[in-house]
Amino acid sequence: MVHKSADHEVLLESATRIGEDRFAVGMHWPDNHLLHHRRADGTRDSLLVAETMRQSGIYLSHRFHDVPADYAFVLHRFDFQLNEPVRDREEGADAILDIQVRREPGNPNRFRMASFATLEIAGRRIGRAAMRWDAYAPRQYASIRRRGARPDTEQPVTPASAGHIALPAALVGRDRDDAVLLADGPAASQGWRLLMDTGHPALFDHTSDHVPGMVMVEAFRQAVLVRMAPQAAAGWMIRQMDTSFHRFGDLGLPVTITAEPVGEGAFQLVARQRTQPLATARVAGCADEAGPVPALAGAARC
């Protein structure tokens, strides 16, 4: 119901209707997830909000909007903004997503969906999120993928370790080498090569015929942390991310991630395959006020 294969990848605990197309979603946030681990002070990675929002939209579409179980979901936009760091009790016991999921008017044969949500922890509203996507029947989805495919993309996917050296895990804000998605590119100004291990139990939990949107979102997060080093290692957090998905990325071709500064603590990110943008994002962040060090020069405070 959330398009995951493994039970431990499911981040939702409950869903209750509280109004017209409005629901309260309870969380099940593991403390030691492969990606979204919980720090000793209870702080979560900002991108946990993104994956929770994605799963909520899928689940509520199936359960309350009659989207058939075999439909494919194609994400168009995802945005979130946090007013403060995400800190919860164990496994998100005090976290609630107050979310509206609605089917947009138009073609009755198409499920064009939108969601808008606020995240509450211990009764405090700490942020918001929004998402837009289409749900396609298998035949519709196959037709869309054929139109976007290139004849030279039927290539074996190169293992992450072949030919490219992954960045250090600590530099991209992870504590596991297998969670690193960036490798040095041909030149620093040209960005980083996206590493895609299609056997990764979290990033590729189920079979995909394209580069998953959440893989690119995680790569954007890692690229920003590299650009913000050493501030990122001292409590810097992503506060806002506005992401657009433009086209499918083929697994057999290289993807490049770039991050260019557009202001204090803000970056414009692009995932490209050849010269075509697959996804773009604007990301802004700040130093966590509860972080371990005083304010750093050049890093805005939350």
Backbone as a ProteinNet text record, in pm:
[ID]
protein_1_A
[PRIMARY]
MVHKSADHEVLLESATRIGEDRFAVGMHWPDNHLLHHRRADGTRDSLLVAETMRQSGIYLSHRFHDVPADYAFVLHRFDFQLNEPVRDREEGADAILDIQVRREPGNPNRFRMASFATLEIAGRRIGRAAMRWDAYAPRQYASIRRRGARPDTEQPVTPASAGHIALPAALVGRDRDDAVLLADGPAASQGWRLLMDTGHPALFDHTSDHVPGMVMVEAFRQAVLVRMAPQAAAGWMIRQMDTSFHRFGDLGLPVTITAEPVGEGAFQLVARQRTQPLATARVAGCADEAGPVPALAGAARC
[TERTIARY]
81.5	0	84.8	214	302.7	412.9	397.7	492.1	631	635	758.9	750.1	864.9	867.4	889.2	967.8	1004.2	921.8	872.9	792.4	868.7	999.7	1074	1096.8	1060.1	1069.3	941.9	836.7	709.7	718.8	688.4	703.7	571.1	459.9	328	274.6	207.1	149.3	-2.6	-67.4	-213.3	-257.1	-383.4	-441.8	-589.5	-631.7	-769.1	-826.2	-945.8	-1010.5	-1061.6	-1027.1	-1071.1	-1148	-1175	-1248.9	-1257.2	-1307	-1318	-1178.2	-1142.7	-1011	-896.7	-923.8	-822.7	-803.6	-676.9	-644.9	-535	-536.1	-428.1	-349.9	-224	-138.3	-40.2	-40.6	54.7	179.8	292.7	422.9	473.5	557.3	641.6	780.3	858.1	991.1	1096.7	1159.3	1262.9	1381.1	1442.7	1555.6	1684.5	1693.6	1817.4	1793.6	1722.6	1701.3	1833.7	1845.2	1968.2	2001.4	1897.5	1920.4	1878.8	1757.7	1699.9	1720.6	1845.1	1870.7	1841.2	1815.5	1782	1905.7	1942.5	2059.3	2028.9	2133.4	2118	2026	2021.2	1934	1791.6	1762.1	1628.5	1606	1707.1	1691	1688.8	1596.7	1585.1	1640.4	1678.3	1714.6	1591.3	1609.6	1497.1	1425.5	1501	1441	1347.6	1344.8	1243.6	1104.2	1089.7	961.5	922.4	1020.7	992.8	941.9	1009.2	967.5	835.2	812.4	684	570.3	593.3	492.3	464.3	569.3	551.2	467.6	503	427.2	283.2	262.1	126.1	39.8	94	18	-21.6	70.3	40.9	-65.7	-47.2	-140.8	-281.6	-292.8	-424	-490.8	-411.7	-467.3	-531.9	-462.8	-517.2	-639.8	-628.7	-733.2	-858.7	-841.7	-956.2	-996.1	-910.9	-943.5	-953.2	-955.6	-982.1	-881.7	-758.1	-653.6	-618.3	-631.3	-603	-460.5	-443.9	-316.2	-203.4	-235	-129.6	-91.5	-145	-113.8	26.6	94.9	227	212.2	290.4	285.5	404.8	377.9	482	480.6	587.1	596	636.2	566.9	597.4	664.8	612.3	669.8	666.8	766.4	765.2	833.3	768	822.1	803.4	900.4	878	955.6	904.9	970.5	954.7	1064.8	1064.5	1094.2	1017	1040.3	1144.1	1166.5	1261.8	1302.6	1408.2	1449.2	1341.4	1342.3	1248.4	1304	1242.2	1282.5	1158.6	1161.7	1044.7	1079.8	976.2	997.7	1027.7	1064.1	1107.8	1006.7	1056.7	978.4	865.2	882.9	783.8	650.5	652.9	528.8	445.8	509.5	435.8	427.6	449.8	447.3	319.7	257.2	135.6	149.1	110	101.6	-45.7	-82.1	-217.8	-219.4	-281.8	-263.1	-395.2	-402.3	-512.8	-463	-536.5	-505.6	-630.3	-618.2	-735.5	-702.1	-806.4	-794	-832.2	-743.2	-769.6	-870.7	-958.9	-1060.1	-995.6	-1068.8	-1016.4	-1057.1	-965.4	-990.8	-1034.4	-1157.4	-1203.4	-1124.3	-1047	-967.3	-825.5	-799.7	-665.2	-673.3	-586.2	-574	-460.3	-495.4	-396.7	-420.3	-320.8	-338.6	-250.7	-297	-220.1	-240.3	-137.4	-147.9	-80	-134.3	-82.2	-86.7	19.9	26.2	101.6	70.1	151	201.6	324.2	383.8	377.4	318.7	307.2	384.4	461.9	533	504.7	452.3	413.8	320.6	231.3	133.1	181.9	308.3	364.8	373	327	342.3	483.6	559.9	700.6	731.9	636.8	665.4	547.8	569.7	465.1	528.2	442	489.7	377.3	413.4	315.6	372.8	285	329.3	223.3	267.1	176.7	227.1	134.5	173.5	56.8	87.6	-11.8	-2.8	-116.5	-119.9	-170.1	-93.9	-122.6	-149.6	-246	-268.8	-145.7	-121.3	-0.8	17.8	-88.4	-74.6	-39.3	-103.3	-69.7	76.2	120.1	257.4	356.8	329.6	419	430.5	318.7	319.2	404.1	389.8	467	616.6	653.4	794.8	852.7	777	826.8	851.8	764.3	782.1	908.6	945.4	1061.6	1191.6	1186.4	1308.1	1394	1524.8	1619.1	1661.2	1690.2	1727.6	1860.3	1944.3	2076.5	2084.1	1968.5	1970.2	1964.9	1953	1948.8	2090.7	2146.8	2282.4	2280.1	2375.3	2379.8	2412.7	2354.1	2380.5	2515.1	2605	2738.3	2731.9	2792.3	2793.9	2856.4	2809.9	2855.3	3007.2	3069.1	3212.8	3299.1	3239.1	3316.5	3350.8	3478.9	3525.5	3511.4	3445.3	3425.9	3448.5	3511.3	3542	3437	3364.6	3259.5	3319.9	3245.9	3288	3282.6	3356.5	3349.2	3209.3	3163.5	3027.2	3004.9	3101.5	3084.8	3066.7	3126.5	3117.4	2976.1	2901.1	2764.6	2660.3	2703.6	2609.6	2554.3	2626.8	2583.1	2688.9	2647.1	2742.4	2767.5	2724.5	2745.9	2796.1	2897.8	2951.5	2849.2	2760.7	2665.5	2550.5	2548.2	2445.4	2495.6	2621.5	2679.6	2633.9	2582.2	2531.2	2615.7	2721.2	2801.2	2943.6	2994.2	3135.1	3194.2	3325.3	3391	3366.5	3333.7	3317.4	3448.6	3446	3569.8	3632.8	3551.8	3603.3	3503.5	3556	3468.5	3357.1	3388.7	3288.9	3176.5	3199	3097.2	3012.1	3030	2945.5	2997.9	2904.7	2938.5	2860.1	2918.6	2849.9	2755.5	2634.6	2537.7	2566.2	2586.7	2608.9	2474.8	2447.6	2318.9	2341.1	2324.8	2331.5	2188	2146	2006	1972.1	2072.3	2045.9	2036.6	2044.1	2039.9	1903.9	1899.9	1772.9	1678.3	1726.6	1638.1	1613.2	1718.2	1703.4	1639.7	1664.3	1600.9	1530.4	1434.8	1361.7	1285.4	1242.5	1169.5	1220	1191.6	1239.5	1185.5	1273.2	1233.4	1294.6	1221.4	1274.6	1335.9	1352.7	1411.5	1478.2	1548.9	1611.6	1501.4	1484.7	1376.7	1392.8	1279.4	1282.8	1347.2	1322.2	1379.3	1529.9	1581.7	1727.1	1788.4	1724.2	1775.9	1761.8	1652.7	1634.9	1744.8	1775.6	1884	2018.1	2040	2164.5	2174.7	2062.2	2062.5	2103.5	2046.8	2079.9	2229.6	2285.8	2427	2513.8	2474.7	2552.1	2555.2	2442.3	2437.8	2528.2	2528.7	2614.2	2762.3	2798	2936.6	2971.7	2882.1	2906.7	2915	2841.5	2837.5	2945.1	3025.1	3130.7	3225.4	3272.1	3252.1	3128.7	3051	2934.1	2838.4	2823.8	2727.4	2761.9	2890.1	2931.5	2906.7	2872.6	2857.2	2712.4	2616.7	2477.3	2396.4	2448.5	2373.1	2262.6	2143.5	2030.3	1961.5	1902.5	1819	1685.2	1648.1	1523.3	1413	1453.5	1354.7	1406.1	1318.3	1352.9	1231	1249.3	1144.8	1195.9	1132.4	1184.9	1084.8	1134.8	1054	1118.7	1034.3	1081.5	1034.2	1129.9	1101.2	1088.7	1167.6	1164.1	1223	1199.9	1253.5	1404.2	1475.8	1617.8	1639.8	1718.1	1743.3	1858.1	1839.2	1936.7	2070.1	2070.6	2192.7	2281.8	2244.5	2323.9	2365	2483.3	2530.8	2443.4	2436.3	2364	2462.9	2459.3	2546.3	2463.2	2514.1	2448.6	2532.3	2470.8	2539.7	2466.9	2543.1	2486.9	2556.2	2480.2	2536.5	2475.8	2558.9	2506.3	2421.7	2310.3	2221	2187.3	2263	2238.7	2300.8	2289.7	2348	2277.1	2351.1	2293.3	2189.7	2189.4	2089.3	2160	2102.3	2165.2	2059.8	2099.4	2019.4	2083.4	2003.9	2056	1990.7	2069.7	2019.4	2075.1	1988.3	2030.3	2015.1	2126.6	2124.5	2166.4	2103.2	2146.6	2176	2303.6	2352.8	2328.6	2257	2234	2095	2015.3	1875.2	1857.8	1787.2	1760.1	1653.8	1684.6	1586.7	1505.6	1574.4	1509.5	1588.9	1518.9	1582.8	1528.2	1607.1	1562.1	1631.8	1561.5	1622.2	1619.2	1735.5	1749.6	1808	1750.8	1802.5	1816.8	1914.8	1936.4	1992.3	2019.3	2070.1	2134.7	2205	2266.9	2162.5	2158.5	2064.7	2098.1	2000.2	2024.9	2062.8	2019.1	2053.7	2177.7	2247.7	2365.7	2479.5	2588.2	2695.2	2790.9	2778.2	2874.5	2800.9	2869.1	2808.3	2787.1	2719.9	2693	2823.5	2819.6	2937.4	2927.2	3039.7	3039.1	2986.5	2892.3	2837.7	2726.5	2686	2576.9	2465.2	2351	2236.4	2188.9	2132.5	2080.3	1934	1890	1749.7	1662.5
-122.7	0	127.6	116.9	232.9	207.5	103.1	66.4	37	-41	-92.1	-243.4	-309.7	-455.1	-505.5	-431.8	-477.2	-403.7	-477	-417.2	-307.5	-326.4	-228.6	-97.3	-91	33.7	118	62.8	134.5	231	359.6	463.3	506.9	443.5	484.3	383.7	434.8	350.8	343.3	456.5	462.8	576.7	574	682.4	693	811.3	835.2	953.2	935.1	1047.7	1147.4	1275.9	1379.9	1491.5	1475.6	1576.3	1538.9	1631.5	1608.2	1596.4	1476.5	1449.5	1486.4	1487.4	1524.8	1410.2	1384	1265.8	1297.9	1223.8	1228.6	1098.6	1109.4	992.6	982.8	868.9	843.6	777.2	801.5	758.6	630.2	561.5	455.4	479.1	559.7	598.9	517.5	420.7	342.6	430.3	397.9	477.3	446	329.1	288.4	245.2	329.3	304.4	320.7	254.9	263.6	408	490.9	629.8	728.4	713.9	816.5	783.8	777.2	741.8	859.7	827.2	927.3	954.5	1081.9	1117.5	1105.1	1113.5	1095.2	1199.8	1320.2	1424.9	1415.5	1308	1289.3	1352.1	1418.9	1487.4	1387.8	1410.4	1328.4	1404.5	1327.7	1385.6	1450.5	1569	1640.3	1558.1	1475.1	1401.3	1290.9	1262.8	1171.1	1226	1357.5	1420.5	1389.1	1392.5	1365.4	1223.5	1125.3	986.7	958.2	1018.7	1001.7	1059.4	1175.2	1238.2	1152.1	1098.5	1014.3	891.8	822.1	702.7	736.1	849	887.8	913.7	983.9	1011.3	884.2	788.4	661.7	584.3	570.6	492.5	550.8	681.7	744.6	743.3	748.8	738.2	602.1	497	362.5	340.9	379.8	344.6	430.6	560.3	651.1	711.7	698.2	755.3	648.1	524.5	412.8	400.6	443.1	418.1	269.8	196	51.8	21.1	-95.1	-132	-146.7	-178.1	-200.7	-73.7	39.9	164.1	212.5	274.3	332.6	480.2	526.3	665.1	739.8	852.2	934.1	1070.2	1099	1220.7	1338.6	1452.7	1574.7	1680.7	1701.5	1803.5	1754.3	1799.7	1776.3	1893.5	1951.1	2064.5	2041.4	2086.3	2090.3	2207	2253.4	2360.6	2331.9	2340.8	2314.5	2442.5	2465.7	2581.3	2551.2	2424.8	2382.1	2238.5	2188.8	2049.8	1950.4	1835.1	1727.5	1647.4	1663	1587.3	1521.8	1391.8	1318	1222.9	1169.3	1060	934.7	829.4	707.1	659	629.6	577.9	670.8	801.5	897.5	888.5	846.2	823.1	949.6	1067.6	1192.7	1274.1	1211.8	1281.7	1248.8	1352.8	1337.5	1419.6	1361.5	1434.1	1464	1591.8	1637.2	1667.9	1580.1	1582.9	1580.2	1660.7	1657.5	1591.5	1496.2	1431.1	1440.1	1500.7	1518.1	1485.2	1442.4	1417.4	1544.7	1592	1716	1692.7	1790.7	1774.3	1770.4	1710.2	1699.1	1568.3	1506.6	1381.6	1273.4	1217.9	1115	984.6	966.6	845.4	860.5	974.9	998.6	1036.9	976.3	1013.6	1115.1	1242.2	1347.6	1393.7	1372.9	1387.5	1499.6	1555.9	1658.1	1638.8	1671.6	1661.6	1781.8	1819.4	1931.3	1889.5	1915.3	1861.6	1954.3	1942.2	2002.2	1889.1	1903.7	1804.8	1857.9	1778.8	1815.9	1714.8	1766.6	1681.4	1733.8	1646	1682.1	1802.6	1808.5	1915.9	2044.4	2051.3	2171.3	2153.8	2252.9	2250.6	2294.3	2202.6	2234.8	2249.9	2220.7	2234	2196.9	2211.3	2180.7	2107.6	2044.8	1975.1	1970.7	1958.4	1947.2	1856.5	1790.4	1694.8	1686.3	1664.9	1644.6	1525.1	1440.8	1322.2	1272.2	1185.6	1114.1	965.6	897.6	751.7	693.8	600.8	548.2	398.3	357.4	214.4	155	23.2	-37.4	-8.6	-15.5	10.3	157.4	249.2	391.1	416.8	358.4	380.9	325.5	207.6	148.2	237.3	296.9	385.9	510.6	566.9	685.4	654.1	539.5	503.8	478.5	418.4	395	526.3	624.4	753.5	823.8	805.2	876.2	799.7	672.9	590.7	619.6	605.1	618.8	479.3	463	329.7	278.4	367	323.7	308.2	297.7	291	148.9	50.6	-87.3	-135.6	-86.2	-120.5	-176.1	-262.3	-310.4	-195.2	-197	-93.1	-121	-25	-41.5	-40.1	-136.5	-133.2	-4.3	38.1	165.6	170.3	58	56.4	51.1	34.4	14.1	146.9	182.6	296.3	431.1	439.3	567.1	549.3	648.8	643.2	722.1	655.3	720.9	821.1	927.7	1024.4	960.9	1013.3	959.9	975.9	875.5	877.8	999.4	1033.6	1146.3	1277.6	1289.3	1413.5	1436.6	1330.4	1343.9	1321.4	1323.3	1315.4	1178.7	1074.6	938.3	865.5	759.3	682.8	544.7	522.2	393.2	418.9	343.9	360.5	325.4	228.3	186.8	285.1	393.6	496.9	615.5	611.5	722	713.2	824.1	826.3	911.2	972.5	1061.8	1011.7	1023.6	995.6	1115.8	1132.2	1243	1234.8	1350.9	1358.2	1391.5	1415.3	1446.8	1577.5	1670	1796.3	1846.4	1911.4	1955.2	2046.3	2131.3	2225.4	2155.1	2030.7	1955.9	1867.5	1879.8	1805.6	1666.8	1580.2	1445.2	1342.1	1224.2	1112.2	1049.2	1022.2	954.2	804.7	748.7	605.6	537.6	433.4	365	216.3	173.2	31.9	-19.6	-83.5	-127.1	-239.6	-287.2	-386.6	-327.7	-194.9	-132.8	-156.9	-204.2	-244.5	-130.1	-5.8	107.6	191.4	229.4	316.2	245.1	115.1	34.1	-83.7	-49.9	-152.7	-246.4	-195.1	-277.9	-244.8	-332	-317.3	-189.5	-117	5.1	4.6	60.9	68.2	204.7	287.3	420.1	462.1	573.1	626	677.6	622.1	667.1	813.7	881.9	1021.7	1043.6	952.5	970.4	947.4	873.2	859	993	1063.6	1194.8	1295.4	1288.1	1377.8	1354.6	1228.6	1197.8	1244.6	1230.3	1278.5	1430	1500.7	1646.1	1680.9	1610.5	1634	1616.6	1508.2	1481.4	1588	1633.7	1735.6	1866.4	1904.4	2027.2	2016	1899.9	1883.6	1891.3	1839.6	1852.1	1999.7	2073.1	2215.1	2293.8	2250.2	2323.2	2280.1	2179.4	2136.5	2254.6	2276.4	2191.2	2225.9	2328.7	2365.6	2248.6	2165.6	2055.3	1956.5	1939.1	1844.9	1899	2026.7	2089.4	2128.9	2056.4	2079.9	2152.4	2168.4	2234.4	2142	2195.6	2113.3	2174.5	2088.2	2134.6	2179.1	2302.7	2359.1	2360.7	2374	2385.9	2318.5	2247.5	2185.9	2192	2252.8	2261.2	2186.9	2075	1982.4	1961.5	1961.7	1930.5	1815.3	1723.7	1609.5	1629.1	1621.5	1660.9	1543.5	1440.3	1326.1	1203.5	1086.9	962.7	955.6	903.1	876.7	729.1	696.4	556.9	502.3	383.2	324.8	293.4	271.6	231	344.7	469.4	584.7	667.8	732.1	810.1	932.2	966.9	1085.5	1172.3	1302.4	1398.3	1487.7	1511.5	1598.2	1724.7	1841.2	1968	2046.7	2130.5	2216.2	2351.6	2455	2588.8	2680.6	2759.7	2851.3	2961.6	2994.1	3101.1	3196.7	3192.6	3279	3215.2	3283.1	3231.8	3104.7	2992.6	2865.2	2811.6	2858.1	2813.8	2768.2	2665.9	2606.8	2569.2	2576.9	2524.9	2394.9	2287.9	2154.9	2103	2028.9	1967.4	1826.5	1732.5	1597.2	1588.4	1560.7	1557.6	1420.3	1383.8	1265.8	1314.5	1300.1	1371.9	1521.5	1588.6	1732.5	1762.5	1658.4	1678.7	1677.4	1776.1	1772.1	1668	1581.7	1485.1	1544.3	1617.7	1679.8	1803.3	1901.3	2022.1	2050.5	2122.6	2156.5	2282.9	2356.1	2466.3	2425.5	2429.6	2382.3	2494.4	2514	2612.6	2546.4	2593.8	2534.2	2633.3	2585.2	2671.1	2583	2646.9	2574.9	2547	2424.1	2382.2	2454.3	2528.5	2604.4	2514.3	2387.8	2294.4	2213.5	2255.7	2183.4	2195.3	2124.6	2114.9	2232.7	2328.9	2437.5	2569.3	2683.5	2815.3	2842.1	2953.2	2990.2	3000.3	2950.6	2951.2	3065.1	3123	3227.5	3173.5	3244.8	3202.8	3101.4	3063.4	2965.7	3029.7	3049.8	3109.8	3018.7	3078.9	3001.6	2969.6	2852.2	2814.4	2903.4
0	0	0	26.9	16.9	-85.9	-166.7	-272.8	-217.8	-111.7	-56.3	-46.4	-55	-46.4	95.3	173.4	307.7	412.9	511.2	617.6	692.3	712.3	790.9	716.5	588.6	513.3	523.9	584.9	597.3	714.6	690	791.3	853.1	813.1	861	961.5	1062.1	1166.8	1155.3	1118.8	1114.5	1024.4	983.7	903.8	939	982.7	1025.4	950	893.5	825.7	929	909.8	1002.6	932.7	803	729	582.7	501	357.2	297	254	196.1	291.1	420.3	518.9	617.3	651.6	730.2	831.8	940.6	1038.6	1025.7	990	969.9	1085.6	1154.2	1261.2	1207.4	1273.6	1223	1288.3	1212.3	1266	1209.2	1280.9	1235.5	1309.8	1245.7	1314.6	1353.9	1465	1513.3	1439	1376.6	1311.1	1167.3	1092.7	951	876.4	760.1	682.1	643	626.2	586.9	695.6	746.3	832.5	979.8	1023.2	1161.7	1254.4	1379	1481.2	1565.6	1578.7	1657.2	1806.2	1887	2030.5	2092.7	2032.5	2087.3	2033.1	1957.6	1902.9	1767.8	1711.3	1583.3	1467.7	1376	1255.2	1134.7	1032.7	904.2	841.3	783.1	722.1	615.1	542.5	431.9	478.5	607.7	658.5	629.3	629.4	597	452.7	362.2	221.5	200.4	258	238	308.5	425.4	493.2	410.1	350.8	265.7	142.9	81.9	-35.9	-2.9	105.4	142.4	179.8	246.4	284.2	162.1	63.3	-57.9	-130.7	-138.5	-205.9	-129.4	1.4	82.8	78.4	97.7	101.2	-36.1	-142.8	-277.6	-299.7	-256.4	-272.3	-183.3	-57.6	38.7	25.8	0.3	6.3	-127.8	-230.6	-361.4	-469.7	-430.2	-521.7	-634.7	-612	-711.6	-704.9	-813.8	-810.5	-765.4	-704.8	-643.8	-745.3	-872.1	-970.6	-1047.5	-1009	-1078.9	-1040.2	-1136.2	-1114.4	-1079.1	-982.5	-939.3	-998.4	-1063.6	-1125.4	-1056.2	-984.6	-904.4	-992.3	-972.1	-1047.8	-962.4	-842	-753.6	-609.3	-534.6	-391.2	-322.3	-221.4	-147.9	1.7	81.3	225.3	285.7	398.6	472.9	621.9	695.6	839	915	1020.6	1106.2	1213.9	1241.2	1343.4	1312.5	1373.8	1348.5	1388.8	1323.9	1354.6	1471.6	1588.6	1707.2	1766.9	1780.3	1824.3	1936.8	1999.4	2091	2010.4	2076.1	2009.7	1906.6	1784.6	1672	1630.4	1651.2	1605.3	1676.8	1803.2	1876.8	1892.6	1891.4	1910	1782.4	1665.9	1536.9	1460.1	1403.6	1324.3	1196.7	1085.6	959.4	933.7	940.9	909.6	760.9	682.3	537.7	462.2	357.8	262.2	134.1	84.4	-42.7	-129.1	-244.8	-330.2	-474.8	-545	-688.3	-761.6	-847.6	-918.4	-1030.4	-1054.6	-1160.1	-1298	-1392.1	-1527.8	-1591	-1661.4	-1731.9	-1632.6	-1648.8	-1554.3	-1562.9	-1669.9	-1685.9	-1630.9	-1568.8	-1517.4	-1369.8	-1290.3	-1149.9	-1136.7	-1134.6	-1107	-964.3	-878.5	-735.2	-678.8	-566.4	-495.2	-346	-269.1	-124	-59.5	55.3	133.5	279.7	355.2	490.9	583.9	711.9	817.9	906.4	951.8	1041.2	1183.7	1272.2	1412.4	1497.7	1591.4	1686.9	1826.8	1909.5	2047.2	2047.3	1949.4	1941.8	1879.8	1840.6	1778.2	1627.1	1552.7	1407.9	1373.2	1318	1291.8	1143.5	1055.3	913.5	826.8	698.2	600	482.5	401.3	281	179.4	52.1	-56.4	-163.8	-237.8	-339	-449.1	-573.8	-687.1	-767.3	-814.8	-888.9	-973.7	-1067.2	-1146.5	-1114.2	-1119.3	-1104.5	-1236.7	-1294.6	-1427.4	-1422.7	-1503.4	-1523.8	-1591.5	-1574.8	-1631.7	-1781	-1858.5	-2002.6	-2028.3	-1954.9	-1970.1	-1935.3	-1824.7	-1781.6	-1883.7	-1936.3	-2035.8	-2158.7	-2198.2	-2313.9	-2286.9	-2167.3	-2130.8	-2128.8	-2073.8	-2067.2	-2205.8	-2294.4	-2430.6	-2502.7	-2481.4	-2548.4	-2502.9	-2374.7	-2322.2	-2332.5	-2369.4	-2370.1	-2492.6	-2477.4	-2588.2	-2632.8	-2761.4	-2810.1	-2756	-2699.7	-2654.5	-2503.5	-2437.2	-2290.7	-2238.3	-2324.4	-2276.6	-2249.7	-2139.4	-2100.2	-1958.6	-1925.6	-1787.1	-1692.4	-1575.3	-1476.6	-1411.2	-1417.4	-1360.8	-1208.7	-1141.7	-995	-943.1	-824.8	-769.4	-753.4	-728.8	-700.6	-826	-942.5	-1064.8	-1131.2	-1129.9	-1207.1	-1139.8	-1026	-958.6	-809.5	-749.5	-606.5	-530.4	-445	-367.5	-270	-243.1	-142.7	-3.5	92.1	228.8	286.1	358.3	412.9	501.9	585.3	677.1	602.6	484.5	407.4	355.7	330.2	278.4	387.4	513.3	623.4	652.4	613.8	641.7	723.2	790.8	871.8	814.1	690.4	623.8	482.3	441.7	306.7	199.6	227.9	125.4	109.1	188.1	172.4	90.2	45	-31.1	-176.4	-229	-366.6	-460.7	-410.2	-493.7	-507.1	-629.8	-657.6	-728.4	-715.4	-783.7	-933.1	-992.8	-1136.7	-1204.8	-1337	-1410	-1365.3	-1311.7	-1259.2	-1156.2	-1052.1	-943.2	-994.1	-1092.9	-1143.8	-1218.9	-1257.2	-1331.3	-1239.9	-1111.5	-1019.1	-989.7	-949.7	-905.3	-985	-999	-1061.8	-959.2	-1000.5	-915.1	-915.4	-795.6	-780.4	-757.8	-834.4	-823.7	-801.7	-679.1	-644.6	-641.6	-749.9	-759.8	-663	-588.8	-486.7	-347.1	-335	-203.2	-138.8	-14	47	80.3	83.5	112.2	-12.3	-82.6	-199.2	-317.6	-330.6	-435.1	-367.2	-281.5	-206.3	-299	-416	-511.5	-651.8	-744.6	-881.7	-944.7	-1014.3	-1083.3	-1222.6	-1318.9	-1455.4	-1485.7	-1379.9	-1397.3	-1266.2	-1271.1	-1150.2	-1057.5	-938	-849.5	-809.8	-798	-759.2	-624.4	-528	-395.1	-393.2	-490.9	-502.8	-541.6	-635.3	-674.5	-561.3	-485.5	-371.2	-268.3	-238.2	-144.2	-198.6	-329.5	-390	-377.5	-394.7	-376.3	-233	-137.5	2.9	26	-27	-7.1	-73.7	-192.4	-263.5	-184.7	-125.7	-46.2	75.6	141.9	258.6	221.3	103.5	58	38.6	-25.2	-48.8	82.5	184.8	311.2	410.1	377.4	469.9	495.8	621.4	739.6	822.6	780.2	860.1	877.8	772.3	777.4	887.8	913.5	1016.8	1157.4	1166.7	1297.7	1325.6	1269.7	1304.3	1199	1078	971.3	922.6	894.1	851.8	730.8	648.6	538.4	596.3	569.2	620.7	514.5	389.2	282.4	156.2	87.3	-40.1	-132.5	-249	-351	-474.3	-507.1	-606.7	-719.5	-843.4	-961	-1036.2	-1085.1	-1163.8	-1307.2	-1401.4	-1539.4	-1635.4	-1617.1	-1709	-1638.8	-1698.6	-1644	-1668	-1569.6	-1586	-1611.2	-1713.9	-1749.2	-1666.1	-1611.9	-1520.4	-1587.3	-1717	-1785.5	-1829.8	-1801.4	-1843.5	-1723	-1730	-1615.1	-1586.8	-1458.2	-1411.3	-1334.5	-1361.1	-1294.2	-1203	-1082.1	-985	-968.2	-982.4	-959.7	-852.3	-779.8	-675	-682.2	-716.3	-729.7	-624.7	-553.9	-452.8	-515	-451.1	-498.3	-385	-278.4	-163.7	-41.1	73.2	196.1	239.2	236.8	276.6	180.8	54.7	-43.9	-171.1	-237.3	-355.2	-458	-584.9	-694.8	-740.1	-744.1	-777.5	-903.8	-979.9	-1103.5	-1114.6	-1148.4	-1186.6	-1337.9	-1408.5	-1554.5	-1606.4	-1717	-1791.7	-1932.9	-1971.9	-2089.5	-2065	-2151.1	-2129.7	-2076.1	-2053.9	-2016.6	-1864.2	-1806.8	-1663	-1630	-1534.2	-1484.7	-1371	-1282.3	-1167.2	-1128.6	-1072.2	-1022	-882.5	-803.7	-668.7	-621.3	-538.5	-464.1	-317.2	-254	-116	-31.7	86.2	180.5	316.3	394	524.6	622.7	742	848.2	954.6	1047.6	1157.1	1263.8	1309.7	1413.2	1543.2	1597.5	1720	1836.5	1829.4	1936.4	1902.4	1797	1754.2	1854.2	1828.3	1927.4	1930.8	1835.2	1829.2	1818.5	1849.1	1829.1	1681.5	1651.4	1512.7	1434.3	1312	1226.3	1125.9	1090.6	989.6	858.2	797.1	669.5	679.4	799.5	815.2	895	829.3	896.5	1009.4	1113.9	1224.6	1199.7	1246.7	1232.5	1322.2
[MASK]
++++++++++++++++++++++++++++++++++++++++++++++++++++++++++++++++++++++++++++++++++++++++++++++++++++++++++++++++++++++++++++++++++++++++++++++++++++++++++++++++++++++++++++++++++++++++++++++++++++++++++++++++++++++++++++++++++++++++++++++++++++++++++++++++++++++++++++++++++++++++++++++++++++++++++++++

